[in-house]
Amino acid sequence: MKNRNTGKISAKWIPIICLVSFLIGILITTRIWAPTESNGQLMSRHRHEQELQTETVADDCITKTKPAPNSDVVEGIYKTHEALESLDKQIKTLNMELSASRSSRELGSSLLPQKDAPRKKVLVVIGINTAFSSRKRRDSVRETWMPQGEKLVQLEREKGIVIRFMIGHSATSNSILDRAIDSEEAQHKDFLRLEHVEGYHELSSKTKIFFSTAVAKWDADFYVKVDDDVHVNLGMLATTLARHRSKPRVYMGCMKSGPVLSRKDVKYHEPEYWKFGEEGNKYFRHATGQIYALSKDLATYISTNQRILHKYANEDVSLGSWFIGLEVEHIDDHNMCCGTPPDCEWKAQAGNVCVASFDWSCSGICKSVEKIKFVHSKCSEGDGAVWSAIY
């Protein structure tokens, strides 16, 4: 009886054994399934890394298929661009020279220097602006400050001062007006005929053609435009210009800045007034049109570019506009715009002889045919001054 009882498990251990078995089962189950989940995560991470590597390789392939910029190629492209720009500038320069050449041919062979004879070197070419109806004005100028005949030739030869009345032609070929100028030229030989149709509203065109014609005919340091109702002292003009001979791009005269007139019923109406800003604005600084001087390079610039230079209603405004944007020295010399006696007389008595004299109220000497002799008697530098002038 004793041996049969010893092999049996006590009933109180049964719940304990069950609990321990349960805990062992949970532990075993956790250890078996945890690695499975971890391996799945590892496999997922590995697959994701492979996808990333594939994308990276694909990007590298795409990048490698694009040609890498070569520094030599870039430099070559840059040099080619520079060469094209340089060529474009050369073409534009040649076009301007060709335009100037055409303009010179159109002026007529009689105005061009012969191929074997270079242009004569002089100090200044003075163009006196005149009209068909101004014969009396021209005669009054010849009788006062402008030499005549052999004296005119001598002035050019010895002092380098060329003086010519500049005039175009009428709208009708070989009209009575043109024949009258031809007759006057045969008598005095002091005209510069221009390929230009005369007209008050064409002064800007006439100015361009004058400079182009004068540049083609004479090699001067300066070119001067003056009206035929202005008194000029040639010796003082020559010495004044000579002081600026060494300077490039000189624009000399009495600089002003008048109002831009938009009303159509006024004398100096500006049709393009809107280009100058608000109503009541003034023009840019420019030399008054009665008399002004340009150095050789500026006159040549006008000759070369005359076809593309814009013309405003007023000649002096047009001239001033052509130099905007250029490196030009504006010389404001009020000795070139003295008043008539007593103004110029007092200055002459004080030893400050005027270059030019006129009445501002008339934009020239009022009733110049009758009055210019009086102005000459009071304000002249003397007939010998130009011959003794040193410059």
XYZ file of C-alpha atoms in Angstrom:
391
model
C 0.000 0.000 0.000
C 2.849 2.324 0.806
C 4.588 1.829 -2.600
C 1.506 2.712 -4.691
C 1.040 6.141 -2.930
C 4.587 7.487 -3.501
C 4.270 7.649 -7.412
C 1.250 9.953 -7.397
C 1.405 13.837 -7.693
C -0.257 15.763 -5.028
C -3.449 17.524 -6.083
C -2.181 20.883 -4.842
C 0.683 20.902 -7.374
C -1.592 20.475 -10.352
C -2.653 24.185 -10.592
C 0.933 25.315 -10.159
C 2.155 22.976 -12.895
C -0.576 24.215 -15.228
C 0.343 27.858 -14.613
C 4.041 27.177 -15.218
C 3.233 25.261 -18.407
C 1.102 28.155 -19.611
C 3.881 30.679 -18.946
C 6.440 28.443 -20.691
C 4.120 28.146 -23.684
C 3.763 31.957 -23.937
C 7.530 32.363 -23.671
C 8.221 29.797 -26.371
C 5.574 31.283 -28.640
C 7.025 34.807 -28.263
C 10.566 33.598 -29.025
C 9.412 31.696 -32.111
C 7.338 34.521 -33.694
C 9.485 37.547 -32.782
C 12.367 36.624 -35.141
C 9.842 35.994 -37.909
C 8.546 39.556 -37.629
C 12.081 40.919 -37.346
C 13.140 39.001 -40.437
C 10.145 40.391 -42.284
C 11.116 43.915 -41.301
C 14.692 43.232 -42.337
C 13.509 41.871 -45.669
C 11.279 44.906 -46.188
C 14.116 47.279 -45.291
C 16.465 45.413 -47.578
C 13.956 45.551 -50.426
C 13.510 49.343 -49.856
C 17.270 49.875 -49.897
C 17.537 47.923 -53.145
C 14.832 50.129 -54.683
C 16.708 53.235 -53.589
C 19.929 51.890 -55.025
C 18.140 51.122 -58.280
C 16.792 54.691 -58.479
C 20.236 56.081 -57.710
C 21.823 53.933 -60.401
C 19.123 55.045 -62.867
C 19.767 58.698 -62.014
C 23.486 58.127 -62.448
C 22.848 56.561 -65.819
C 20.694 59.477 -66.930
C 23.304 61.930 -65.677
C 26.084 60.036 -67.376
C 24.206 59.997 -70.669
C 24.168 63.852 -70.648
C 27.444 65.292 -71.961
C 29.301 67.130 -69.233
C 29.972 70.784 -70.054
C 33.464 71.139 -71.398
C 35.275 74.342 -70.361
C 36.973 74.531 -73.757
C 33.619 74.312 -75.524
C 32.125 77.070 -73.310
C 35.134 79.269 -73.913
C 34.854 78.653 -77.649
C 31.170 79.635 -77.633
C 32.003 82.815 -75.703
C 34.741 83.762 -78.153
C 32.423 83.106 -81.088
C 29.802 85.394 -79.519
C 32.396 88.133 -79.075
C 33.538 87.723 -82.663
C 29.954 88.023 -83.907
C 29.426 91.195 -81.889
C 32.650 92.665 -83.276
C 31.618 91.724 -86.800
C 28.207 93.337 -86.261
C 29.877 96.602 -85.171
C 32.153 96.517 -88.217
C 29.156 95.993 -90.499
C 27.348 98.950 -88.925
C 30.457 101.128 -89.365
C 30.777 100.087 -92.999
C 27.102 100.844 -93.547
C 27.571 104.360 -92.141
C 30.636 104.918 -94.316
C 28.740 103.628 -97.344
C 25.869 105.973 -96.544
C 28.276 108.903 -96.269
C 29.873 107.892 -99.585
C 26.476 107.813 -101.296
C 25.647 111.212 -99.844
C 28.905 112.637 -101.131
C 28.215 111.299 -104.637
C 24.753 112.819 -104.555
C 26.242 116.220 -103.771
C 27.668 116.281 -107.267
C 31.148 115.747 -108.553
C 31.743 119.500 -108.721
C 31.655 119.671 -104.912
C 33.988 116.736 -104.325
C 37.763 117.061 -104.233
C 39.596 115.481 -107.138
C 41.146 112.086 -106.445
C 44.639 113.385 -107.122
C 44.101 116.614 -105.143
C 43.522 116.284 -101.386
C 41.121 118.631 -99.626
C 42.688 121.929 -98.788
C 43.630 122.322 -95.129
C 42.169 125.476 -93.543
C 41.319 126.808 -90.103
C 37.616 127.448 -90.607
C 34.875 127.276 -93.210
C 32.159 129.899 -92.633
C 28.814 129.222 -94.292
C 26.525 132.263 -94.412
C 22.947 131.060 -94.564
C 21.012 133.039 -97.177
C 17.901 132.841 -99.350
C 16.908 133.753 -102.902
C 15.187 136.921 -101.688
C 18.181 138.157 -99.668
C 20.330 139.797 -102.373
C 20.388 143.111 -100.494
C 21.439 141.382 -97.282
C 24.288 139.656 -99.099
C 25.472 142.935 -100.584
C 25.367 144.593 -97.152
C 27.554 141.786 -95.751
C 30.014 142.148 -98.658
C 30.227 145.870 -97.969
C 31.010 145.421 -94.263
C 32.698 142.412 -92.678
C 33.195 140.009 -95.637
C 36.123 140.613 -97.991
C 35.473 140.564 -101.731
C 37.280 139.499 -104.879
C 41.013 138.907 -104.521
C 40.868 139.733 -100.815
C 38.540 136.787 -100.299
C 40.950 134.454 -102.068
C 43.887 135.900 -100.127
C 42.060 135.407 -96.830
C 41.666 131.732 -97.640
C 45.231 131.311 -98.834
C 47.041 133.240 -96.085
C 44.777 132.957 -93.031
C 42.928 129.706 -93.693
C 39.497 131.365 -93.512
C 36.959 130.300 -96.140
C 33.708 132.289 -96.421
C 30.792 131.336 -98.655
C 27.125 132.179 -98.929
C 25.357 128.826 -98.792
C 22.205 128.296 -100.782
C 20.340 125.433 -102.430
C 18.113 125.536 -105.472
C 14.439 126.167 -106.182
C 11.828 123.463 -106.571
C 11.720 124.172 -110.306
C 14.832 123.215 -112.228
C 16.758 126.105 -113.782
C 14.204 128.644 -112.583
C 14.683 132.399 -112.699
C 15.745 132.240 -109.035
C 18.516 129.748 -109.775
C 19.683 131.767 -112.782
C 19.855 134.895 -110.618
C 22.152 133.105 -108.154
C 24.263 131.787 -111.050
C 24.705 135.359 -112.286
C 25.608 136.601 -108.812
C 28.097 133.760 -108.389
C 29.765 134.623 -111.697
C 30.230 138.175 -110.401
C 31.427 137.511 -106.840
C 32.502 133.848 -106.732
C 31.458 133.538 -103.097
C 28.689 130.901 -103.130
C 28.538 127.297 -101.986
C 25.681 125.655 -103.866
C 23.909 122.877 -102.004
C 21.840 119.957 -103.261
C 18.873 121.202 -101.301
C 15.450 122.656 -102.069
C 15.196 126.038 -100.359
C 12.435 126.661 -97.804
C 12.201 128.142 -94.322
C 10.901 124.909 -92.809
C 13.798 122.975 -94.328
C 16.596 124.683 -92.384
C 17.464 121.513 -90.471
C 17.996 119.644 -93.751
C 19.972 122.554 -95.167
C 22.225 122.562 -92.104
C 23.027 118.862 -92.502
C 23.773 119.277 -96.194
C 25.967 122.322 -95.564
C 28.208 120.451 -93.139
C 28.348 117.406 -95.413
C 29.243 119.536 -98.442
C 31.816 121.601 -96.575
C 33.481 118.510 -95.072
C 33.729 116.957 -98.539
C 35.323 120.095 -100.000
C 37.603 121.436 -97.243
C 39.632 119.877 -94.430
C 38.953 122.480 -91.746
C 39.523 122.514 -88.006
C 36.134 124.219 -87.563
C 32.934 124.740 -89.522
C 30.764 127.771 -88.728
C 27.192 128.533 -89.672
C 26.054 132.201 -89.476
C 22.959 134.018 -90.702
C 23.189 136.808 -93.277
C 21.796 139.411 -90.850
C 24.569 139.020 -88.259
C 27.735 141.126 -87.951
C 30.979 139.151 -87.516
C 34.519 140.168 -86.595
C 36.631 137.622 -88.487
C 39.888 138.171 -86.574
C 38.190 137.675 -83.200
C 36.319 134.621 -84.513
C 39.541 133.025 -85.788
C 41.496 133.608 -82.563
C 38.564 132.351 -80.459
C 38.316 129.138 -82.459
C 42.092 128.622 -82.462
C 42.111 128.508 -78.644
C 40.037 125.325 -78.817
C 41.817 123.742 -81.765
C 43.393 120.936 -79.711
C 40.100 119.847 -78.148
C 37.994 117.033 -79.585
C 34.272 117.352 -80.320
C 33.713 121.058 -79.692
C 30.268 122.638 -80.012
C 30.528 126.397 -79.532
C 28.012 129.210 -79.415
C 25.611 131.009 -77.118
C 23.874 128.187 -75.292
C 20.215 128.619 -74.425
C 17.202 126.597 -73.328
C 13.969 128.116 -74.561
C 10.428 126.870 -73.901
C 8.905 124.106 -76.005
C 5.948 125.792 -77.711
C 2.987 123.480 -78.254
C 0.545 126.069 -79.625
C 0.197 125.991 -83.396
C -0.388 129.726 -83.752
C 3.083 130.795 -82.572
C 6.175 131.316 -84.725
C 8.424 128.631 -83.250
C 5.739 125.968 -82.769
C 7.168 122.526 -82.036
C 4.947 119.785 -83.558
C 6.778 117.131 -81.545
C 6.359 118.980 -78.252
C 5.118 115.772 -76.573
C 8.614 114.304 -76.796
C 9.896 116.881 -74.315
C 7.715 115.870 -71.404
C 5.045 117.887 -69.647
C 3.629 121.080 -71.118
C 5.760 124.084 -70.181
C 9.068 122.183 -70.265
C 12.160 123.650 -71.878
C 14.470 122.337 -74.565
C 17.868 120.856 -73.720
C 20.820 123.260 -73.922
C 21.776 124.142 -77.484
C 23.508 126.981 -79.326
C 21.348 129.761 -80.694
C 20.941 129.495 -84.446
C 22.317 132.915 -85.447
C 25.908 131.658 -85.245
C 27.645 128.532 -83.948
C 30.811 126.542 -84.591
C 31.586 122.831 -84.763
C 34.945 121.120 -84.662
C 35.936 118.861 -87.540
C 34.949 115.595 -85.875
C 31.402 116.776 -85.125
C 30.891 118.116 -88.648
C 32.162 114.788 -89.980
C 29.775 112.953 -87.644
C 26.853 114.883 -89.166
C 28.111 114.136 -92.673
C 28.432 110.408 -91.938
C 25.082 110.015 -90.184
C 22.970 112.642 -91.930
C 20.412 110.115 -93.197
C 19.445 108.985 -89.692
C 19.648 112.314 -87.801
C 16.199 113.426 -86.716
C 14.957 116.887 -87.693
C 12.867 119.007 -85.345
C 10.945 122.080 -86.453
C 13.732 124.440 -85.395
C 17.216 124.123 -86.871
C 19.145 125.034 -83.712
C 17.166 122.479 -81.667
C 17.837 119.821 -84.307
C 21.578 120.507 -84.203
C 21.693 120.313 -80.405
C 19.738 117.049 -80.416
C 22.268 115.378 -82.720
C 24.940 115.613 -80.019
C 22.933 114.284 -77.094
C 24.533 111.072 -75.932
C 27.924 111.971 -77.422
C 31.023 113.066 -75.547
C 30.776 116.690 -76.691
C 32.164 119.794 -75.026
C 29.553 122.557 -75.064
C 31.327 125.924 -74.990
C 28.991 128.746 -73.995
C 30.678 131.882 -75.361
C 28.504 134.964 -75.014
C 31.017 136.950 -77.007
C 29.343 135.277 -79.987
C 25.983 136.901 -79.268
C 26.584 140.517 -78.323
C 23.822 143.024 -78.826
C 24.002 145.811 -81.366
C 25.194 149.293 -80.252
C 25.542 150.365 -77.590
C 26.280 146.858 -76.250
C 28.975 145.782 -78.725
C 30.292 149.352 -78.910
C 30.956 149.560 -75.178
C 32.647 146.167 -75.212
C 34.859 147.202 -78.140
C 35.857 150.386 -76.334
C 36.756 148.279 -73.274
C 39.016 146.084 -75.421
C 36.615 143.132 -75.416
C 35.712 143.017 -79.108
C 32.710 140.834 -79.874
C 32.839 137.848 -82.216
C 29.296 138.491 -83.460
C 26.522 141.018 -82.864
C 22.767 140.973 -83.526
C 19.425 141.906 -81.950
C 17.797 139.137 -79.945
C 14.377 140.674 -80.530
C 14.732 140.151 -84.293
C 16.841 136.962 -84.175
C 19.359 138.974 -86.172
C 20.091 142.634 -86.789
C 16.763 144.395 -87.099
C 16.449 145.856 -90.609
C 19.965 144.618 -91.241
C 20.288 146.026 -94.778
C 20.088 149.565 -93.392
C 21.613 148.979 -89.955
C 24.575 146.628 -90.465
C 26.830 149.439 -91.723
C 26.130 151.360 -88.529
C 26.889 148.283 -86.433
C 30.115 147.770 -88.396
C 31.217 151.361 -87.811
C 30.691 151.070 -84.040
C 31.647 147.451 -83.286
C 34.193 146.448 -85.922
C 37.622 145.213 -84.848
C 39.166 147.139 -87.748
C 39.852 146.068 -91.301
C 43.421 144.995 -90.542
C 42.657 142.900 -87.469
C 42.064 139.631 -89.297
C 45.311 139.982 -91.266
C 47.380 140.593 -88.148
C 45.657 137.958 -86.018
C 48.034 135.297 -84.711
C 46.707 131.763 -84.146
